[in-house]
Coordinates of C-alpha atoms in Angstrom, one line a residue:
X10 CA 133.4 85.0 84.1
X11 CA 132.2 85.4 87.8
X12 CA 130.9 89.1 87.6
X13 CA 130.1 90.8 90.7
X14 CA 126.2 91.7 90.9
X15 CA 124.2 92.9 93.6
X16 CA 121.8 92.4 96.5
X17 CA 118.9 92.5 94.6
X18 CA 115.9 93.7 96.2
X19 CA 112.3 95.1 95.7
X20 CA 113.4 97.6 98.1
X21 CA 116.1 98.9 96.2
X22 CA 116.3 102.0 94.2
X23 CA 118.1 103.8 91.6
X24 CA 121.0 104.8 92.3
X25 CA 122.5 108.2 91.0
X26 CA 124.1 108.2 87.3
X27 CA 126.7 110.6 88.5
X28 CA 128.1 108.2 91.3
X29 CA 131.1 106.5 90.0
X30 CA 131.6 103.6 91.5
X31 CA 128.8 101.7 91.8
X32 CA 127.4 100.4 95.7
X33 CA 126.4 96.7 95.0
X34 CA 129.5 95.7 93.7
X35 CA 131.6 97.6 96.6
X36 CA 128.7 95.4 98.9
X37 CA 129.6 92.0 97.0
X38 CA 133.6 93.0 97.4
X39 CA 133.4 94.1 101.0
X40 CA 131.4 90.9 101.6
X41 CA 134.0 88.2 100.0
X42 CA 137.0 89.8 101.5
X43 CA 135.1 90.3 104.6
X44 CA 134.9 86.2 103.9
X45 CA 138.6 85.7 102.6
X46 CA 139.9 87.1 105.9
X47 CA 138.0 84.4 107.9
X48 CA 138.6 81.7 106.0
X49 CA 142.9 82.6 106.3
X50 CA 141.7 82.9 110.0
X51 CA 139.8 79.9 110.3
X52 CA 142.2 78.0 108.3
X53 CA 145.3 79.2 110.8
X54 CA 142.7 77.9 113.7
X55 CA 142.7 74.2 112.3
X56 CA 145.9 73.7 110.8
X57 CA 146.8 70.5 112.6
X58 CA 143.5 69.1 112.2
X59 CA 143.4 66.1 110.2
X60 CA 140.2 66.3 109.1
X61 CA 139.9 69.8 108.1
X62 CA 141.8 72.2 105.2
X63 CA 141.2 75.6 104.0
X64 CA 139.2 74.2 100.7
X65 CA 136.6 72.5 102.7
X66 CA 137.3 75.6 105.2
X67 CA 135.9 77.9 102.7
X68 CA 133.0 75.2 100.9
X69 CA 131.5 75.5 104.4
X70 CA 132.2 79.0 105.0
X71 CA 130.3 79.7 101.4
X72 CA 127.2 77.8 102.2
X73 CA 126.7 79.7 105.8
X74 CA 127.4 82.6 103.4
X75 CA 124.9 81.5 101.1
X76 CA 121.9 80.7 103.6
X77 CA 122.3 84.1 105.0
X78 CA 121.7 86.1 101.8
X79 CA 118.7 83.8 101.2
X80 CA 117.4 84.6 104.4
X81 CA 117.9 88.8 103.9
X82 CA 116.6 88.2 100.9
X83 CA 113.5 86.1 102.0
X84 CA 113.9 83.0 99.2
X85 CA 113.9 85.4 96.5
X86 CA 116.0 86.3 93.0
X87 CA 118.8 87.0 95.1
X88 CA 122.9 86.5 94.8
X89 CA 126.0 88.4 95.2
X90 CA 127.8 86.6 92.4
X91 CA 127.0 85.4 89.2
X92 CA 129.0 82.5 87.7
X93 CA 130.7 82.6 84.4
X94 CA 133.4 80.4 83.3
X95 CA 135.5 83.3 81.8
X96 CA 136.9 85.0 84.7
X97 CA 137.7 81.4 86.3
X98 CA 139.6 80.4 83.4
X99 CA 140.9 83.4 82.7
X100 CA 142.0 85.0 86.8
X101 CA 141.7 82.4 88.7
X102 CA 142.9 79.2 87.7
X103 CA 146.2 80.7 86.1
X104 CA 148.1 81.9 89.3
X105 CA 147.1 78.2 90.8
X106 CA 148.5 76.1 87.5
X107 CA 151.5 77.8 87.5
X108 CA 152.6 78.4 91.5
X109 CA 151.8 74.6 91.1
X110 CA 154.4 74.2 88.4
X111 CA 156.6 77.2 89.6
X112 CA 156.7 74.4 93.4
X113 CA 156.5 71.0 92.3
X114 CA 160.0 68.5 92.6
X115 CA 160.6 68.1 89.5
X116 CA 162.8 65.3 89.5
X117 CA 159.9 63.4 91.1
X118 CA 157.4 64.6 88.8
X119 CA 159.3 63.8 85.4
X120 CA 160.1 60.4 87.2
X121 CA 157.0 59.2 86.6
X122 CA 155.9 61.5 83.5
X123 CA 155.3 58.5 81.9
X124 CA 152.7 56.9 84.7
X125 CA 151.5 60.6 85.0
X126 CA 150.4 60.8 81.1
X127 CA 148.4 57.3 81.3
X128 CA 146.3 58.5 83.7
X129 CA 145.6 61.3 82.8
X130 CA 144.9 60.9 79.0
X131 CA 144.7 57.3 78.8
X132 CA 142.7 57.1 82.0
X133 CA 140.4 60.2 81.4
X134 CA 139.1 58.4 78.0
X135 CA 138.4 55.5 79.8
X136 CA 136.6 57.0 82.4
X137 CA 135.0 59.6 79.8
X138 CA 133.6 56.4 78.0
X139 CA 132.2 55.0 81.2
X140 CA 130.6 57.6 82.5
X141 CA 128.7 58.6 79.3
X142 CA 127.7 55.0 78.5
X143 CA 125.9 55.0 82.2
X144 CA 124.3 58.6 81.6
X145 CA 123.0 57.1 78.5
X146 CA 122.1 53.9 79.8
X147 CA 120.2 55.3 83.1
X148 CA 119.0 58.9 82.9
X149 CA 116.0 57.8 80.9
X150 CA 115.0 55.0 83.1
X151 CA 115.5 57.7 86.3
X152 CA 113.1 60.6 83.9
X153 CA 115.7 62.7 82.0
X154 CA 114.4 62.3 78.7
X155 CA 115.2 65.8 77.2
X156 CA 118.7 65.0 76.8
X157 CA 120.7 64.4 73.3
X158 CA 123.9 62.0 72.7
X159 CA 125.7 65.3 72.9
X160 CA 124.7 66.4 76.5
X161 CA 125.4 62.2 77.4
X162 CA 128.9 62.9 75.9
X163 CA 128.9 66.4 77.6
X164 CA 127.8 65.2 81.0
X165 CA 131.4 62.3 80.9
X166 CA 133.7 64.9 79.8
X167 CA 132.2 67.1 82.7
X168 CA 132.3 64.9 85.2
X169 CA 135.8 63.2 84.3
X170 CA 137.7 66.4 85.1
X171 CA 139.6 66.0 88.8
X172 CA 139.8 69.0 90.9
X173 CA 144.0 69.1 91.0
X174 CA 143.4 72.6 93.5
X175 CA 141.6 70.3 96.4
X176 CA 144.4 68.0 95.8
X177 CA 147.0 70.6 96.9
X178 CA 145.4 70.8 100.2
X179 CA 145.0 67.3 100.8
X180 CA 148.1 65.7 99.6
X181 CA 151.4 66.4 100.7
X182 CA 154.5 67.3 98.3
X183 CA 157.0 66.5 101.0
X184 CA 155.3 63.8 103.4
X185 CA 154.0 61.8 99.9
X186 CA 156.4 62.5 97.2
X187 CA 155.1 59.9 95.1
X188 CA 151.0 60.1 95.4
X189 CA 151.2 64.0 95.0
X190 CA 153.1 64.2 92.0
X191 CA 150.5 60.9 90.6
X192 CA 147.1 62.3 91.7
X193 CA 148.7 66.4 91.4
X194 CA 150.7 65.7 87.6
X195 CA 147.3 63.6 86.4
X196 CA 144.5 65.6 87.4
X197 CA 146.5 68.6 85.3
X198 CA 147.1 66.5 82.5
X199 CA 143.5 65.1 83.2
X200 CA 142.0 68.9 82.7
X201 CA 143.5 69.6 79.6
X202 CA 141.9 66.2 78.5
X203 CA 138.9 66.5 80.4
X204 CA 138.6 70.5 78.1
X205 CA 140.0 69.4 74.9
X206 CA 137.3 66.3 75.0
X207 CA 134.7 68.6 75.6
X208 CA 134.9 71.0 73.1
X209 CA 135.7 68.5 71.0
X210 CA 132.1 67.0 71.3
X211 CA 130.8 70.2 70.8
X212 CA 132.3 69.9 67.5
X213 CA 131.1 67.4 65.8
X214 CA 129.0 66.6 63.3
X215 CA 126.8 64.1 65.2
X216 CA 124.9 63.2 61.7
X217 CA 128.2 61.5 60.5
X218 CA 130.3 59.6 62.9
X219 CA 133.3 57.7 61.5
X220 CA 136.2 56.1 62.1
X221 CA 137.6 59.2 60.7
X222 CA 135.7 61.5 63.4
X223 CA 137.7 59.5 66.4
X224 CA 141.2 59.9 64.5
X225 CA 140.3 63.4 64.1
X226 CA 139.5 63.9 67.9
X227 CA 142.9 61.9 68.8
X228 CA 144.7 64.1 66.9
X229 CA 143.1 67.5 67.8
X230 CA 144.5 66.2 71.5
X231 CA 148.0 65.4 70.6
X232 CA 148.2 68.7 68.6
X233 CA 146.7 70.6 72.0
X234 CA 149.4 68.6 73.8
X235 CA 152.5 68.9 72.2
X236 CA 152.0 72.7 71.5
X237 CA 150.6 73.8 74.5
X238 CA 153.7 72.4 76.6
X239 CA 156.2 73.5 73.6
X240 CA 154.4 77.0 73.9
X241 CA 155.1 77.0 77.7
X242 CA 158.3 76.1 77.6
X243 CA 159.4 78.2 75.2
X244 CA 158.3 81.6 76.7
X245 CA 159.9 80.0 80.3
X246 CA 162.6 79.9 77.9
X247 CA 162.8 83.6 76.6
X248 CA 161.9 84.7 80.5
X249 CA 164.6 83.1 81.5
X250 CA 167.3 84.2 78.6
X251 CA 166.0 88.2 78.8
X252 CA 166.3 88.4 82.8
X253 CA 169.9 86.2 82.6
X254 CA 171.4 88.6 79.5
X255 CA 169.9 92.1 80.8
X256 CA 170.0 91.4 84.6
X257 CA 167.7 93.5 85.4
X258 CA 168.7 93.6 89.3
X259 CA 171.3 95.8 89.0
X260 CA 168.6 97.9 88.9
X261 CA 165.4 97.2 90.3
X262 CA 164.4 93.9 91.5
X263 CA 160.6 95.0 91.0
X264 CA 161.3 94.4 87.3
X265 CA 162.6 91.0 87.0
X266 CA 159.5 90.1 89.7
X267 CA 157.1 92.1 87.5
X268 CA 158.4 90.2 84.2
X269 CA 157.8 86.9 85.7
X270 CA 154.3 87.5 86.5
X271 CA 153.8 89.3 83.2
X272 CA 155.2 86.4 80.8
X273 CA 154.4 83.7 83.0
X274 CA 150.7 85.1 82.8
X275 CA 151.5 86.3 78.5
X276 CA 152.1 81.8 78.0
X277 CA 148.7 81.4 79.1
X278 CA 146.7 84.3 77.1
X279 CA 148.9 82.8 74.1
X280 CA 148.1 79.6 74.7
X281 CA 144.0 80.7 74.8
X282 CA 144.1 83.3 71.9
X283 CA 145.9 80.1 69.7
X284 CA 142.6 77.9 71.0
X285 CA 145.4 75.5 73.1
X286 CA 145.3 74.5 76.7
X287 CA 146.4 77.6 78.4
X288 CA 146.4 74.9 81.7
X289 CA 149.4 72.9 79.9
X290 CA 151.0 75.5 78.9
X291 CA 151.4 77.8 82.2
X292 CA 151.8 74.9 83.6
X293 CA 154.8 73.8 82.2
X294 CA 156.2 77.7 81.6
X295 CA 155.9 77.3 85.9
X296 CA 158.8 74.1 85.5
X297 CA 160.7 76.1 83.3
X298 CA 161.3 79.7 85.0
X299 CA 161.7 77.2 88.3
X300 CA 164.7 76.1 86.0
X301 CA 166.4 78.5 84.9
X302 CA 164.9 82.1 85.2
X303 CA 164.5 82.1 88.9
X304 CA 168.4 81.4 89.5
X305 CA 168.9 84.6 87.1
X306 CA 167.4 86.5 89.7
X307 CA 168.9 88.5 92.7
X308 CA 168.4 86.7 96.0
X309 CA 165.8 89.2 97.1
X310 CA 163.8 88.1 93.5
X311 CA 163.8 84.7 94.4
X312 CA 162.0 85.4 97.9
X313 CA 159.6 87.4 96.8
X314 CA 158.6 85.6 93.9
X315 CA 158.4 82.6 95.7
X316 CA 156.2 84.1 98.2
X317 CA 154.1 86.0 95.7
X318 CA 153.1 83.4 93.8
X319 CA 152.3 81.1 96.5
X320 CA 150.2 84.6 98.1
X321 CA 148.3 84.5 94.5
X322 CA 147.7 81.5 94.7
X323 CA 146.5 80.5 97.7
X324 CA 143.6 83.5 97.2
X325 CA 142.4 82.6 94.3
X326 CA 142.1 78.4 95.6
X327 CA 140.4 80.1 99.2
X328 CA 138.2 82.4 96.7
X329 CA 136.9 79.5 94.0
X330 CA 135.8 77.5 96.7
X331 CA 134.0 80.3 98.6
X332 CA 131.9 81.2 95.7
X333 CA 131.4 77.5 94.7
X334 CA 129.8 77.2 98.2
X335 CA 127.8 80.5 97.9
X336 CA 126.5 79.7 94.3
X337 CA 125.4 76.5 95.2
X338 CA 122.3 77.9 97.0
X339 CA 121.5 80.0 94.4
X340 CA 117.4 79.6 94.8
X341 CA 117.4 80.2 91.0
X342 CA 118.8 77.5 89.3
X343 CA 117.1 75.4 92.5
X344 CA 113.3 76.6 91.1
X345 CA 114.2 76.3 87.3
X346 CA 115.3 72.4 87.9
X347 CA 111.5 72.1 88.9
X348 CA 112.4 68.4 90.3
X349 CA 111.4 66.8 93.8
X350 CA 114.1 65.9 96.2
X351 CA 113.9 62.4 94.9
X352 CA 114.7 63.0 91.3
X353 CA 117.9 65.4 92.4
X354 CA 118.9 62.7 94.9
X355 CA 118.8 59.5 92.4
X356 CA 120.1 61.8 89.4
X357 CA 123.1 62.8 91.8
X358 CA 123.7 59.1 93.2
X359 CA 124.0 58.2 90.0
X360 CA 126.6 60.9 88.6
X361 CA 128.6 60.1 91.9
X362 CA 128.4 56.4 90.8
X363 CA 129.7 56.7 87.6
X364 CA 132.1 59.0 88.7
X365 CA 133.2 56.3 91.3
X366 CA 133.2 53.2 88.7
X367 CA 135.0 55.6 85.9
X368 CA 137.7 56.1 87.9
X369 CA 138.3 52.4 89.6
X370 CA 137.8 51.6 85.6
X371 CA 141.2 53.0 84.8
X372 CA 143.5 53.6 88.1
X373 CA 143.8 50.1 88.9
X374 CA 143.8 48.5 85.1
X375 CA 146.4 50.9 84.2
X376 CA 148.4 50.7 87.9
X377 CA 148.6 46.5 87.0
X378 CA 149.7 47.4 83.6
X379 CA 152.5 49.3 84.3
X380 CA 153.6 46.9 87.9
X381 CA 154.3 44.3 85.3
X382 CA 156.7 45.5 83.9
X383 CA 158.4 46.6 86.7
X384 CA 161.1 44.3 87.5
X385 CA 161.7 46.0 90.9
X386 CA 159.5 46.2 93.7
X387 CA 160.3 49.5 94.4
X388 CA 159.1 50.4 91.7
X389 CA 155.5 49.1 91.7
X390 CA 152.6 50.6 93.0
X391 CA 150.8 48.6 95.6
X392 CA 147.5 48.2 95.7
X393 CA 147.1 50.5 98.9
X394 CA 148.7 53.3 97.1
X395 CA 146.8 52.5 93.6
X396 CA 143.2 52.7 96.3
X397 CA 145.0 56.6 97.3
X398 CA 145.6 57.2 94.1
X399 CA 141.5 56.3 93.1
X400 CA 140.6 57.9 96.0
X401 CA 141.9 61.1 95.7
X402 CA 140.8 61.8 92.2
X403 CA 137.2 61.3 92.9
X404 CA 137.2 64.9 94.0
X405 CA 135.3 67.5 91.7
X406 CA 136.0 71.3 91.2
X407 CA 135.4 74.1 89.9
X408 CA 136.3 73.5 86.3
X409 CA 133.3 70.8 86.2
X410 CA 131.2 73.3 87.5
X411 CA 132.5 75.8 85.1
X412 CA 132.2 73.2 82.5
X413 CA 128.8 72.0 83.7
X414 CA 127.6 75.6 82.8
X415 CA 128.3 76.1 79.6
X416 CA 126.5 72.9 78.3
X417 CA 123.4 73.6 80.3
X418 CA 123.2 77.2 81.9
X419 CA 121.8 78.3 78.0
X420 CA 120.4 75.3 76.7
X421 CA 118.3 75.5 73.3
X422 CA 116.0 73.0 74.2
X423 CA 112.4 73.9 74.6
X424 CA 112.6 72.1 78.3
X425 CA 115.6 73.9 80.1
X426 CA 114.2 71.8 83.4
X427 CA 116.7 68.9 82.4
X428 CA 119.1 71.1 81.7
X429 CA 119.0 73.4 85.3
X430 CA 118.3 69.7 86.7
X431 CA 121.8 68.8 85.5
X432 CA 123.6 72.0 87.1
X433 CA 122.4 71.3 90.8
X434 CA 122.8 67.6 90.7
X435 CA 126.7 68.7 89.6
X436 CA 127.0 70.6 92.1
X437 CA 125.8 68.6 95.0
X438 CA 128.1 66.1 93.6
X439 CA 131.1 68.8 93.4
X440 CA 130.1 69.4 97.1
X441 CA 130.0 66.4 98.6
X442 CA 133.2 65.0 96.9
X443 CA 134.7 67.8 97.7
X444 CA 133.8 67.7 102.0
X445 CA 133.5 63.6 102.6
X446 CA 136.8 62.5 100.4
X447 CA 139.1 66.1 101.4
X448 CA 137.8 66.1 104.6
X449 CA 138.5 61.8 104.8
X450 CA 141.8 61.8 102.4
X451 CA 144.3 62.7 105.2
X452 CA 143.2 60.5 108.0
X453 CA 143.3 57.7 105.0
X454 CA 146.5 57.9 104.0
X455 CA 147.6 57.5 107.5
X456 CA 145.8 55.2 107.8
X457 CA 145.9 52.9 104.5
X458 CA 150.0 53.3 103.8
X459 CA 150.8 53.2 107.8
X460 CA 153.0 56.5 107.8
X461 CA 153.4 56.4 111.5
X462 CA 154.9 53.4 111.4
X463 CA 158.0 54.6 109.3
X464 CA 161.3 56.1 110.8
X465 CA 160.5 59.2 108.0
X466 CA 157.4 60.4 106.5
X467 CA 159.5 59.9 102.8
X468 CA 157.5 57.9 99.9
X469 CA 159.7 54.9 99.4
X470 CA 159.3 55.3 95.9
X471 CA 161.0 58.3 96.5
X472 CA 164.5 56.6 97.5
X473 CA 167.0 55.6 95.1
X474 CA 166.5 52.1 94.1
X475 CA 169.7 49.3 94.2
X476 CA 168.4 49.2 90.2
X477 CA 168.8 52.4 89.9
X478 CA 172.6 53.0 91.5
X479 CA 173.2 50.0 89.3
X480 CA 172.7 51.7 85.9
X481 CA 174.1 54.7 87.1
X482 CA 177.8 52.5 87.9
X483 CA 177.1 51.0 84.6
X484 CA 177.0 54.1 82.2
X485 CA 179.9 55.9 84.7
X486 CA 182.3 52.3 83.8
X487 CA 181.1 52.5 80.2
X488 CA 182.4 56.2 79.9
X489 CA 185.7 55.8 81.7
X490 CA 186.0 52.3 79.8
X491 CA 186.2 53.3 76.0
X492 CA 189.0 56.4 77.1
X493 CA 191.3 53.8 78.7
X494 CA 193.1 51.1 76.6
X495 CA 191.8 48.3 78.4
X496 CA 189.4 45.9 77.0
X497 CA 185.8 47.3 78.2
X498 CA 183.9 44.6 80.2
X499 CA 180.5 43.0 78.9
X500 CA 177.8 45.7 79.8
X501 CA 174.2 45.9 78.4
X502 CA 174.1 48.8 75.4
X503 CA 172.3 52.1 75.9
X504 CA 169.1 51.0 73.8
X505 CA 169.4 48.5 76.4
X506 CA 169.4 50.4 79.4
X507 CA 166.9 53.0 77.8
X508 CA 164.2 50.1 77.5
X509 CA 164.4 49.2 80.9
X510 CA 165.5 52.0 82.8
X511 CA 163.8 54.8 80.7
X512 CA 163.3 57.5 83.7
X513 CA 166.6 57.0 85.0
X514 CA 168.4 56.5 81.9
X515 CA 166.5 60.2 79.6
X516 CA 167.1 61.6 83.3
X517 CA 170.9 61.0 83.3
X518 CA 171.2 62.4 79.4
X519 CA 168.8 64.8 79.6
X520 CA 171.0 66.2 82.9
X521 CA 174.0 66.2 80.8
X522 CA 172.7 67.6 77.8
X523 CA 171.1 70.7 79.9
X524 CA 174.7 71.4 81.7
X525 CA 176.3 70.9 78.8
X526 CA 174.0 73.5 76.2
X527 CA 171.1 74.6 78.2
X528 CA 172.0 76.4 81.5
X529 CA 174.8 78.1 79.5
X530 CA 172.3 79.8 77.1
X531 CA 169.6 80.2 79.3
X532 CA 171.4 80.4 83.1
X533 CA 169.8 77.9 86.2
X534 CA 172.1 77.3 89.1
X535 CA 175.7 77.8 88.9
X536 CA 175.2 80.2 86.0
X537 CA 174.0 83.3 87.7
X538 CA 175.5 86.5 86.6
X539 CA 177.9 87.9 89.3
X540 CA 177.9 91.8 89.9
X541 CA 179.9 93.3 92.3
X542 CA 177.5 94.0 95.9
X543 CA 174.6 92.2 94.7
X544 CA 173.0 89.9 96.9
X545 CA 174.0 86.0 96.2

């Protein structure tokens, strides 16, 4: 949890016990609200700048504010915030992930769903192995000797978590829909996979590791993935059914908006209560709500929910990066590490090199393996797009810091020097990757993909290929020929179409099933209940 604390100084006095509000808490809140306002204003002024975005602005402003706090406290143990992962995972991350699922272009996301799973699951496992092995082989040569096997595996899981929040800032869903769906979708699945790997490592008994342990780890992930997804879908469908049946808009649109918000957050809390992946749950809950629930409410509620979810998500994103910048200058962590600059640079460089290598170890091989099974050039991932996918996924963020605190902040080892060093080096990696890669990604996309030479800003992968059109023609022609007396022309079987064009075929049959069974029950576009006098 991120708990608000006080600026502690030697001249501070005890507050009156009858005071209802804590003065130090008010000071901390005032400072952060002022900084949030400054981030919004500066972000607006730099909106057209290719090299800056809100996340980098908040991060740098947080660093400046942290520097001011250090100067005011004369480099003593003073800070406005004390980091704890509970508030981050319970209050800041849910609105961001939900809004991403609520706003995501579903057709593009599910069209690339198999690629997203390959990158998000298998890719994360490969990155986890590379980073853990690299840390195990190199750290002892640098002079870090107190870490054990569980710590090395923890480092692999921590640094395998990409920053899906920063992806929202550097990639455009409208200009590069294919890259956005791949990188962001992978980031959501990647965060869930990394967290599952992290907590699974903590529970492993390293005194008795065998093939059964690996199978248990695999079963744990599959169980969490499917049950978390099912929970999110179920809560989303329940909310759609309730609003469609009772139609709250007849009396109060406020109830519609409140119910959508509360049920979305309820899905996340239920997942955490059941020890599932809240990230996956609330993400798919957002997708289902945007597909069914959102079309069941009144027009005013649609406008309100769309902007309310986006606003809450934006504030949470800005707060996260602002805090990460301030927390980086917490003097306590740097004093506890007792490391000279050379050691810190060596460890941080090693970690960052492992991040680069770990991501390259799965992006390029998986993309080329996928290309091998694609028949048309339009569905293949070219080398330039592979490079952007690799680059955009190098950013690390608050999830990495939260897991690092969980692993190393309360170490039970006799020497906590190396544990504190791992936290500070993780923060260095997060700062460097966010500022450098976050600022260069937009110009790099323009330079590598040459979008300025295209007549439109859409991705080529978003355009329907001739193969997709031929598939639609074969399916429709097959259905019409079955109703006639003439001999149907030779055509491929549905199983053959499913094998050759899995995404397009599944989408076609899903639309038929959705229109015939799902929308009449749960509502959606074309099934909004009409009440005379209500806005349409």
